[in-house]
């Protein structure tokens, strides 16, 4: 992580995401600009919360650990997203791991500054409420998918969420199969069987570290409209 001292860029993001009512000019000094590289952890589950994060560039992945020590995918996030709001309101440690999927820029406000300078701002409280309710919606959807959906549905939802463009034959760089299996709540052996079954159906195929989707429409039908975002 690196911190950038650039008041003009901070002001640009505040204007871009209509945060002027939350961060008036006098409040700009509260804000740090932080940049995280791909695969860098932004928030570690179980750590003490240090502040509120506003994602203004890039893409992040939010996951939560389960009793076996594995991770379960909750959602992918794009701008504008908030992190630390649940923990701040509930006064608990960080509940989920947040990882940068690509280079990601965030506005960061230290916890003590939030408490002393922002909690009397109705626009800030309205923003917290908006994002908290959105997380309730997405977590409910993710939980339903992870608990009730077949592995085929979960894999389809995962692939459709991470795709960059809807292009026939688009190749998707994929991490180690056990990582995907852990994220969607299955075993590597079962996931490999599912990939082979979808290969036999000519929906996709896997070559080394790439999954190539041949039929996005059938994959979309298989996902039942569920997305991890």
PDB file of C-alpha atoms in Angstrom:
ATOM      1  CA  UNK A   1       0.000   0.000   0.000  1.00  0.00           C
ATOM      2  CA  UNK A   2       1.189   3.493  -0.765  1.00  0.00           C
ATOM      3  CA  UNK A   3      -0.239   6.809   0.361  1.00  0.00           C
ATOM      4  CA  UNK A   4      -0.463   9.637  -2.163  1.00  0.00           C
ATOM      5  CA  UNK A   5      -0.499  13.268  -1.099  1.00  0.00           C
ATOM      6  CA  UNK A   6      -2.605  14.891  -3.796  1.00  0.00           C
ATOM      7  CA  UNK A   7      -5.382  17.280  -2.616  1.00  0.00           C
ATOM      8  CA  UNK A   8      -6.491  17.904  -6.209  1.00  0.00           C
ATOM      9  CA  UNK A   9      -7.024  14.204  -6.884  1.00  0.00           C
ATOM     10  CA  UNK A  10      -8.928  13.812  -3.619  1.00  0.00           C
ATOM     11  CA  UNK A  11     -11.151  16.726  -4.622  1.00  0.00           C
ATOM     12  CA  UNK A  12     -11.645  15.111  -8.047  1.00  0.00           C
ATOM     13  CA  UNK A  13     -12.914  11.851  -6.532  1.00  0.00           C
ATOM     14  CA  UNK A  14     -15.177  13.699  -4.100  1.00  0.00           C
ATOM     15  CA  UNK A  15     -16.787  15.531  -7.020  1.00  0.00           C
ATOM     16  CA  UNK A  16     -16.908  12.438  -9.260  1.00  0.00           C
ATOM     17  CA  UNK A  17     -18.888  10.438  -6.706  1.00  0.00           C
ATOM     18  CA  UNK A  18     -21.047  13.324  -5.451  1.00  0.00           C
ATOM     19  CA  UNK A  19     -19.556  13.293  -1.971  1.00  0.00           C
ATOM     20  CA  UNK A  20     -19.436  17.071  -1.586  1.00  0.00           C
ATOM     21  CA  UNK A  21     -22.203  17.036   1.029  1.00  0.00           C
ATOM     22  CA  UNK A  22     -20.272  14.449   3.034  1.00  0.00           C
ATOM     23  CA  UNK A  23     -16.828  15.989   2.641  1.00  0.00           C
ATOM     24  CA  UNK A  24     -17.042  19.748   2.487  1.00  0.00           C
ATOM     25  CA  UNK A  25     -13.845  21.579   1.564  1.00  0.00           C
ATOM     26  CA  UNK A  26     -12.985  22.004   5.237  1.00  0.00           C
ATOM     27  CA  UNK A  27     -13.086  18.200   5.676  1.00  0.00           C
ATOM     28  CA  UNK A  28     -10.675  17.353   2.837  1.00  0.00           C
ATOM     29  CA  UNK A  29      -7.740  17.388   5.237  1.00  0.00           C
ATOM     30  CA  UNK A  30      -9.253  14.355   7.014  1.00  0.00           C
ATOM     31  CA  UNK A  31      -8.802  12.173   3.941  1.00  0.00           C
ATOM     32  CA  UNK A  32      -5.862  10.027   2.843  1.00  0.00           C
ATOM     33  CA  UNK A  33      -5.495   8.639  -0.665  1.00  0.00           C
ATOM     34  CA  UNK A  34      -4.344   4.998  -0.584  1.00  0.00           C
ATOM     35  CA  UNK A  35      -3.396   2.772  -3.523  1.00  0.00           C
ATOM     36  CA  UNK A  36      -3.252  -1.033  -3.230  1.00  0.00           C
ATOM     37  CA  UNK A  37      -1.664  -3.313  -5.824  1.00  0.00           C
ATOM     38  CA  UNK A  38      -3.261  -6.450  -7.268  1.00  0.00           C
ATOM     39  CA  UNK A  39      -3.665  -9.252  -4.672  1.00  0.00           C
ATOM     40  CA  UNK A  40      -2.810  -6.897  -1.799  1.00  0.00           C
ATOM     41  CA  UNK A  41      -5.001  -7.247   1.290  1.00  0.00           C
ATOM     42  CA  UNK A  42      -6.816  -4.058   2.257  1.00  0.00           C
ATOM     43  CA  UNK A  43      -8.586  -5.356   5.362  1.00  0.00           C
ATOM     44  CA  UNK A  44      -7.735  -8.524   7.281  1.00  0.00           C
ATOM     45  CA  UNK A  45     -10.557 -10.402   8.964  1.00  0.00           C
ATOM     46  CA  UNK A  46     -10.210 -10.187  12.749  1.00  0.00           C
ATOM     47  CA  UNK A  47      -8.085  -7.009  12.794  1.00  0.00           C
ATOM     48  CA  UNK A  48      -9.117  -3.889  14.673  1.00  0.00           C
ATOM     49  CA  UNK A  49     -10.776  -1.398  12.351  1.00  0.00           C
ATOM     50  CA  UNK A  50      -8.588   1.631  11.645  1.00  0.00           C
ATOM     51  CA  UNK A  51     -11.047   3.697   9.620  1.00  0.00           C
ATOM     52  CA  UNK A  52     -13.581   3.940   6.797  1.00  0.00           C
ATOM     53  CA  UNK A  53     -12.550   3.161   3.209  1.00  0.00           C
ATOM     54  CA  UNK A  54     -14.201   4.530   0.058  1.00  0.00           C
ATOM     55  CA  UNK A  55     -13.250   2.552  -3.062  1.00  0.00           C
ATOM     56  CA  UNK A  56     -12.973   5.025  -5.954  1.00  0.00           C
ATOM     57  CA  UNK A  57     -10.906   3.047  -8.503  1.00  0.00           C
ATOM     58  CA  UNK A  58     -10.275  -0.623  -9.270  1.00  0.00           C
ATOM     59  CA  UNK A  59     -11.984  -3.832  -8.178  1.00  0.00           C
ATOM     60  CA  UNK A  60     -11.977  -5.711  -4.881  1.00  0.00           C
ATOM     61  CA  UNK A  61     -13.031  -9.120  -3.601  1.00  0.00           C
ATOM     62  CA  UNK A  62     -14.748  -9.614  -0.246  1.00  0.00           C
ATOM     63  CA  UNK A  63     -14.621 -13.031   1.402  1.00  0.00           C
ATOM     64  CA  UNK A  64     -15.236 -14.501   4.833  1.00  0.00           C
ATOM     65  CA  UNK A  65     -13.594 -17.450   6.565  1.00  0.00           C
ATOM     66  CA  UNK A  66     -15.571 -20.473   7.688  1.00  0.00           C
ATOM     67  CA  UNK A  67     -14.946 -23.017  10.425  1.00  0.00           C
ATOM     68  CA  UNK A  68     -12.671 -25.162   8.254  1.00  0.00           C
ATOM     69  CA  UNK A  69     -10.278 -22.258   7.720  1.00  0.00           C
ATOM     70  CA  UNK A  70     -11.350 -21.861   4.098  1.00  0.00           C
ATOM     71  CA  UNK A  71     -12.764 -18.689   2.569  1.00  0.00           C
ATOM     72  CA  UNK A  72     -16.238 -18.137   1.180  1.00  0.00           C
ATOM     73  CA  UNK A  73     -16.850 -15.556  -1.531  1.00  0.00           C
ATOM     74  CA  UNK A  74     -19.315 -12.803  -0.594  1.00  0.00           C
ATOM     75  CA  UNK A  75     -19.055 -10.326  -3.455  1.00  0.00           C
ATOM     76  CA  UNK A  76     -16.861  -8.354  -5.838  1.00  0.00           C
ATOM     77  CA  UNK A  77     -16.919  -4.561  -5.449  1.00  0.00           C
ATOM     78  CA  UNK A  78     -16.518  -1.668  -7.869  1.00  0.00           C
ATOM     79  CA  UNK A  79     -16.606   2.090  -7.165  1.00  0.00           C
ATOM     80  CA  UNK A  80     -18.234   3.516  -5.179  1.00  0.00           C
ATOM     81  CA  UNK A  81     -17.984   0.958  -2.361  1.00  0.00           C
ATOM     82  CA  UNK A  82     -17.525   1.391   1.397  1.00  0.00           C
ATOM     83  CA  UNK A  83     -15.545  -0.811   3.758  1.00  0.00           C
ATOM     84  CA  UNK A  84     -15.491  -0.608   7.534  1.00  0.00           C
ATOM     85  CA  UNK A  85     -19.023   0.733   7.876  1.00  0.00           C
ATOM     86  CA  UNK A  86     -20.452  -2.423   9.499  1.00  0.00           C
ATOM     87  CA  UNK A  87     -17.544  -2.673  11.911  1.00  0.00           C
ATOM     88  CA  UNK A  88     -17.700   1.024  12.761  1.00  0.00           C
ATOM     89  CA  UNK A  89     -21.415   1.011  13.530  1.00  0.00           C
ATOM     90  CA  UNK A  90     -21.348  -2.275  15.455  1.00  0.00           C
ATOM     91  CA  UNK A  91     -18.003  -1.540  17.163  1.00  0.00           C
ATOM     92  CA  UNK A  92     -16.545  -4.930  16.235  1.00  0.00           C
ATOM     93  CA  UNK A  93     -13.343  -6.180  14.599  1.00  0.00           C
ATOM     94  CA  UNK A  94     -13.102  -6.503  10.815  1.00  0.00           C
ATOM     95  CA  UNK A  95     -15.660  -9.117   9.716  1.00  0.00           C
ATOM     96  CA  UNK A  96     -14.506  -9.918   6.170  1.00  0.00           C
ATOM     97  CA  UNK A  97     -11.283  -9.903   4.200  1.00  0.00           C
ATOM     98  CA  UNK A  98     -11.047  -7.299   1.441  1.00  0.00           C
ATOM     99  CA  UNK A  99      -8.502  -7.943  -1.321  1.00  0.00           C
ATOM    100  CA  UNK A 100      -7.564  -5.848  -4.358  1.00  0.00           C
ATOM    101  CA  UNK A 101      -8.303  -7.841  -7.528  1.00  0.00           C
ATOM    102  CA  UNK A 102      -6.524  -5.178  -9.553  1.00  0.00           C
ATOM    103  CA  UNK A 103      -4.788  -1.934  -8.617  1.00  0.00           C
ATOM    104  CA  UNK A 104      -7.314  -0.160  -6.421  1.00  0.00           C
ATOM    105  CA  UNK A 105      -7.546   3.385  -5.069  1.00  0.00           C
ATOM    106  CA  UNK A 106      -9.401   4.262  -1.878  1.00  0.00           C
ATOM    107  CA  UNK A 107     -10.163   7.368   0.124  1.00  0.00           C
ATOM    108  CA  UNK A 108      -9.379   6.585   3.757  1.00  0.00           C
ATOM    109  CA  UNK A 109     -10.603   8.416   6.867  1.00  0.00           C
ATOM    110  CA  UNK A 110      -9.112   7.355  10.246  1.00  0.00           C
ATOM    111  CA  UNK A 111     -11.632   6.029  12.732  1.00  0.00           C
ATOM    112  CA  UNK A 112     -11.061   8.794  15.270  1.00  0.00           C
ATOM    113  CA  UNK A 113     -11.670  11.424  12.571  1.00  0.00           C
ATOM    114  CA  UNK A 114     -14.923   9.743  11.587  1.00  0.00           C
ATOM    115  CA  UNK A 115     -16.055   9.820  15.206  1.00  0.00           C
ATOM    116  CA  UNK A 116     -15.065  13.429  15.855  1.00  0.00           C
ATOM    117  CA  UNK A 117     -15.782  15.105  12.520  1.00  0.00           C
ATOM    118  CA  UNK A 118     -18.379  13.143  10.532  1.00  0.00           C
ATOM    119  CA  UNK A 119     -20.932  11.573  12.857  1.00  0.00           C
ATOM    120  CA  UNK A 120     -22.906  14.810  13.118  1.00  0.00           C
ATOM    121  CA  UNK A 121     -23.183  14.948   9.307  1.00  0.00           C
ATOM    122  CA  UNK A 122     -26.588  13.692   8.127  1.00  0.00           C
ATOM    123  CA  UNK A 123     -25.312  13.124   4.577  1.00  0.00           C
ATOM    124  CA  UNK A 124     -22.593  10.837   5.924  1.00  0.00           C
ATOM    125  CA  UNK A 125     -25.117   8.867   7.997  1.00  0.00           C
ATOM    126  CA  UNK A 126     -27.431   8.552   4.978  1.00  0.00           C
ATOM    127  CA  UNK A 127     -24.498   7.220   2.930  1.00  0.00           C
ATOM    128  CA  UNK A 128     -23.692   4.644   5.634  1.00  0.00           C
ATOM    129  CA  UNK A 129     -27.317   3.507   5.693  1.00  0.00           C
ATOM    130  CA  UNK A 130     -27.428   3.177   1.911  1.00  0.00           C
ATOM    131  CA  UNK A 131     -24.323   0.995   1.782  1.00  0.00           C
ATOM    132  CA  UNK A 132     -25.268  -1.059   4.832  1.00  0.00           C
ATOM    133  CA  UNK A 133     -28.631  -1.931   3.277  1.00  0.00           C
ATOM    134  CA  UNK A 134     -26.928  -2.832  -0.007  1.00  0.00           C
ATOM    135  CA  UNK A 135     -24.548  -5.184   1.817  1.00  0.00           C
ATOM    136  CA  UNK A 136     -27.494  -6.856   3.529  1.00  0.00           C
ATOM    137  CA  UNK A 137     -29.028  -7.463   0.110  1.00  0.00           C
ATOM    138  CA  UNK A 138     -25.843  -8.826  -1.483  1.00  0.00           C
ATOM    139  CA  UNK A 139     -24.900 -10.963   1.522  1.00  0.00           C
ATOM    140  CA  UNK A 140     -28.396 -12.476   1.549  1.00  0.00           C
ATOM    141  CA  UNK A 141     -28.044 -13.302  -2.138  1.00  0.00           C
ATOM    142  CA  UNK A 142     -24.554 -14.758  -1.672  1.00  0.00           C
ATOM    143  CA  UNK A 143     -25.686 -16.832   1.301  1.00  0.00           C
ATOM    144  CA  UNK A 144     -28.624 -18.231  -0.652  1.00  0.00           C
ATOM    145  CA  UNK A 145     -26.338 -19.152  -3.527  1.00  0.00           C
ATOM    146  CA  UNK A 146     -23.653 -20.690  -1.323  1.00  0.00           C
ATOM    147  CA  UNK A 147     -26.121 -22.682   0.790  1.00  0.00           C
ATOM    148  CA  UNK A 148     -28.762 -23.715  -1.730  1.00  0.00           C
ATOM    149  CA  UNK A 149     -27.241 -23.419  -5.190  1.00  0.00           C
ATOM    150  CA  UNK A 150     -25.674 -26.362  -6.992  1.00  0.00           C
ATOM    151  CA  UNK A 151     -21.940 -26.143  -7.673  1.00  0.00           C
ATOM    152  CA  UNK A 152     -22.707 -25.613 -11.373  1.00  0.00           C
ATOM    153  CA  UNK A 153     -24.802 -22.560 -10.479  1.00  0.00           C
ATOM    154  CA  UNK A 154     -22.138 -21.184  -8.154  1.00  0.00           C
ATOM    155  CA  UNK A 155     -19.370 -21.661 -10.719  1.00  0.00           C
ATOM    156  CA  UNK A 156     -21.488 -20.036 -13.427  1.00  0.00           C
ATOM    157  CA  UNK A 157     -22.257 -17.096 -11.119  1.00  0.00           C
ATOM    158  CA  UNK A 158     -18.563 -16.729 -10.254  1.00  0.00           C
ATOM    159  CA  UNK A 159     -17.413 -16.776 -13.894  1.00  0.00           C
ATOM    160  CA  UNK A 160     -20.090 -14.321 -14.982  1.00  0.00           C
ATOM    161  CA  UNK A 161     -19.172 -11.969 -12.134  1.00  0.00           C
ATOM    162  CA  UNK A 162     -15.457 -11.887 -12.909  1.00  0.00           C
ATOM    163  CA  UNK A 163     -15.719 -11.650 -16.682  1.00  0.00           C
ATOM    164  CA  UNK A 164     -14.414  -8.384 -18.135  1.00  0.00           C
ATOM    165  CA  UNK A 165     -16.435  -8.414 -21.350  1.00  0.00           C
ATOM    166  CA  UNK A 166     -19.216 -10.521 -22.760  1.00  0.00           C
ATOM    167  CA  UNK A 167     -17.257 -11.899 -25.691  1.00  0.00           C
ATOM    168  CA  UNK A 168     -17.675 -15.331 -27.188  1.00  0.00           C
ATOM    169  CA  UNK A 169     -14.671 -17.451 -26.315  1.00  0.00           C
ATOM    170  CA  UNK A 170     -13.331 -14.979 -23.750  1.00  0.00           C
ATOM    171  CA  UNK A 171     -10.423 -16.480 -21.831  1.00  0.00           C
ATOM    172  CA  UNK A 172     -10.468 -15.992 -18.080  1.00  0.00           C
ATOM    173  CA  UNK A 173      -7.264 -16.226 -16.121  1.00  0.00           C
ATOM    174  CA  UNK A 174      -8.087 -18.314 -13.097  1.00  0.00           C
ATOM    175  CA  UNK A 175      -6.200 -18.870  -9.840  1.00  0.00           C
ATOM    176  CA  UNK A 176      -5.355 -22.293  -8.503  1.00  0.00           C
ATOM    177  CA  UNK A 177      -8.446 -24.545  -8.658  1.00  0.00           C
ATOM    178  CA  UNK A 178      -8.507 -25.137  -4.859  1.00  0.00           C
ATOM    179  CA  UNK A 179      -8.811 -21.356  -4.390  1.00  0.00           C
ATOM    180  CA  UNK A 180     -11.900 -21.180  -6.612  1.00  0.00           C
ATOM    181  CA  UNK A 181     -13.341 -24.277  -4.935  1.00  0.00           C
ATOM    182  CA  UNK A 182     -12.865 -22.700  -1.512  1.00  0.00           C
ATOM    183  CA  UNK A 183     -14.444 -19.416  -2.613  1.00  0.00           C
ATOM    184  CA  UNK A 184     -17.604 -21.046  -3.969  1.00  0.00           C
ATOM    185  CA  UNK A 185     -17.872 -23.568  -1.141  1.00  0.00           C
ATOM    186  CA  UNK A 186     -16.943 -26.900  -2.682  1.00  0.00           C
ATOM    187  CA  UNK A 187     -13.968 -29.269  -2.984  1.00  0.00           C
ATOM    188  CA  UNK A 188     -11.338 -29.189  -5.773  1.00  0.00           C
ATOM    189  CA  UNK A 189     -12.297 -32.717  -6.803  1.00  0.00           C
ATOM    190  CA  UNK A 190     -15.976 -31.811  -7.149  1.00  0.00           C
ATOM    191  CA  UNK A 191     -15.142 -28.577  -8.984  1.00  0.00           C
ATOM    192  CA  UNK A 192     -12.968 -30.451 -11.486  1.00  0.00           C
ATOM    193  CA  UNK A 193     -15.853 -32.852 -12.117  1.00  0.00           C
ATOM    194  CA  UNK A 194     -18.179 -29.896 -12.735  1.00  0.00           C
ATOM    195  CA  UNK A 195     -15.676 -28.279 -15.135  1.00  0.00           C
ATOM    196  CA  UNK A 196     -15.374 -31.565 -17.015  1.00  0.00           C
ATOM    197  CA  UNK A 197     -19.179 -31.858 -17.201  1.00  0.00           C
ATOM    198  CA  UNK A 198     -19.469 -28.323 -18.600  1.00  0.00           C
ATOM    199  CA  UNK A 199     -16.674 -29.151 -21.030  1.00  0.00           C
ATOM    200  CA  UNK A 200     -18.637 -32.195 -22.249  1.00  0.00           C
ATOM    201  CA  UNK A 201     -21.651 -29.882 -22.700  1.00  0.00           C
ATOM    202  CA  UNK A 202     -19.451 -27.512 -24.774  1.00  0.00           C
ATOM    203  CA  UNK A 203     -20.140 -24.608 -22.437  1.00  0.00           C
ATOM    204  CA  UNK A 204     -16.483 -24.115 -21.474  1.00  0.00           C
ATOM    205  CA  UNK A 205     -13.147 -25.827 -21.331  1.00  0.00           C
ATOM    206  CA  UNK A 206     -10.007 -25.461 -19.236  1.00  0.00           C
ATOM    207  CA  UNK A 207      -6.458 -25.238 -20.547  1.00  0.00           C
ATOM    208  CA  UNK A 208      -3.704 -24.957 -17.934  1.00  0.00           C
ATOM    209  CA  UNK A 209      -4.554 -21.800 -15.927  1.00  0.00           C
ATOM    210  CA  UNK A 210      -7.285 -20.554 -18.257  1.00  0.00           C
ATOM    211  CA  UNK A 211     -10.986 -21.236 -18.427  1.00  0.00           C
ATOM    212  CA  UNK A 212     -12.433 -20.500 -21.856  1.00  0.00           C
ATOM    213  CA  UNK A 213     -16.167 -19.864 -21.952  1.00  0.00           C
ATOM    214  CA  UNK A 214     -17.709 -21.025 -25.216  1.00  0.00           C
ATOM    215  CA  UNK A 215     -21.355 -20.275 -24.514  1.00  0.00           C
ATOM    216  CA  UNK A 216     -22.093 -17.284 -22.258  1.00  0.00           C
ATOM    217  CA  UNK A 217     -25.867 -17.563 -22.792  1.00  0.00           C
ATOM    218  CA  UNK A 218     -26.086 -21.114 -21.448  1.00  0.00           C
ATOM    219  CA  UNK A 219     -23.766 -20.166 -18.598  1.00  0.00           C
ATOM    220  CA  UNK A 220     -26.068 -17.237 -17.805  1.00  0.00           C
ATOM    221  CA  UNK A 221     -29.088 -19.555 -17.772  1.00  0.00           C
ATOM    222  CA  UNK A 222     -27.234 -21.909 -15.432  1.00  0.00           C
ATOM    223  CA  UNK A 223     -26.457 -19.044 -12.999  1.00  0.00           C
ATOM    224  CA  UNK A 224     -30.175 -18.204 -12.538  1.00  0.00           C
ATOM    225  CA  UNK A 225     -29.267 -14.525 -12.605  1.00  0.00           C
ATOM    226  CA  UNK A 226     -27.147 -14.656  -9.448  1.00  0.00           C
ATOM    227  CA  UNK A 227     -24.011 -12.500  -9.277  1.00  0.00           C
ATOM    228  CA  UNK A 228     -21.426 -12.057  -6.521  1.00  0.00           C
ATOM    229  CA  UNK A 229     -21.629  -8.257  -6.503  1.00  0.00           C
TER     230      UNK A 229
END
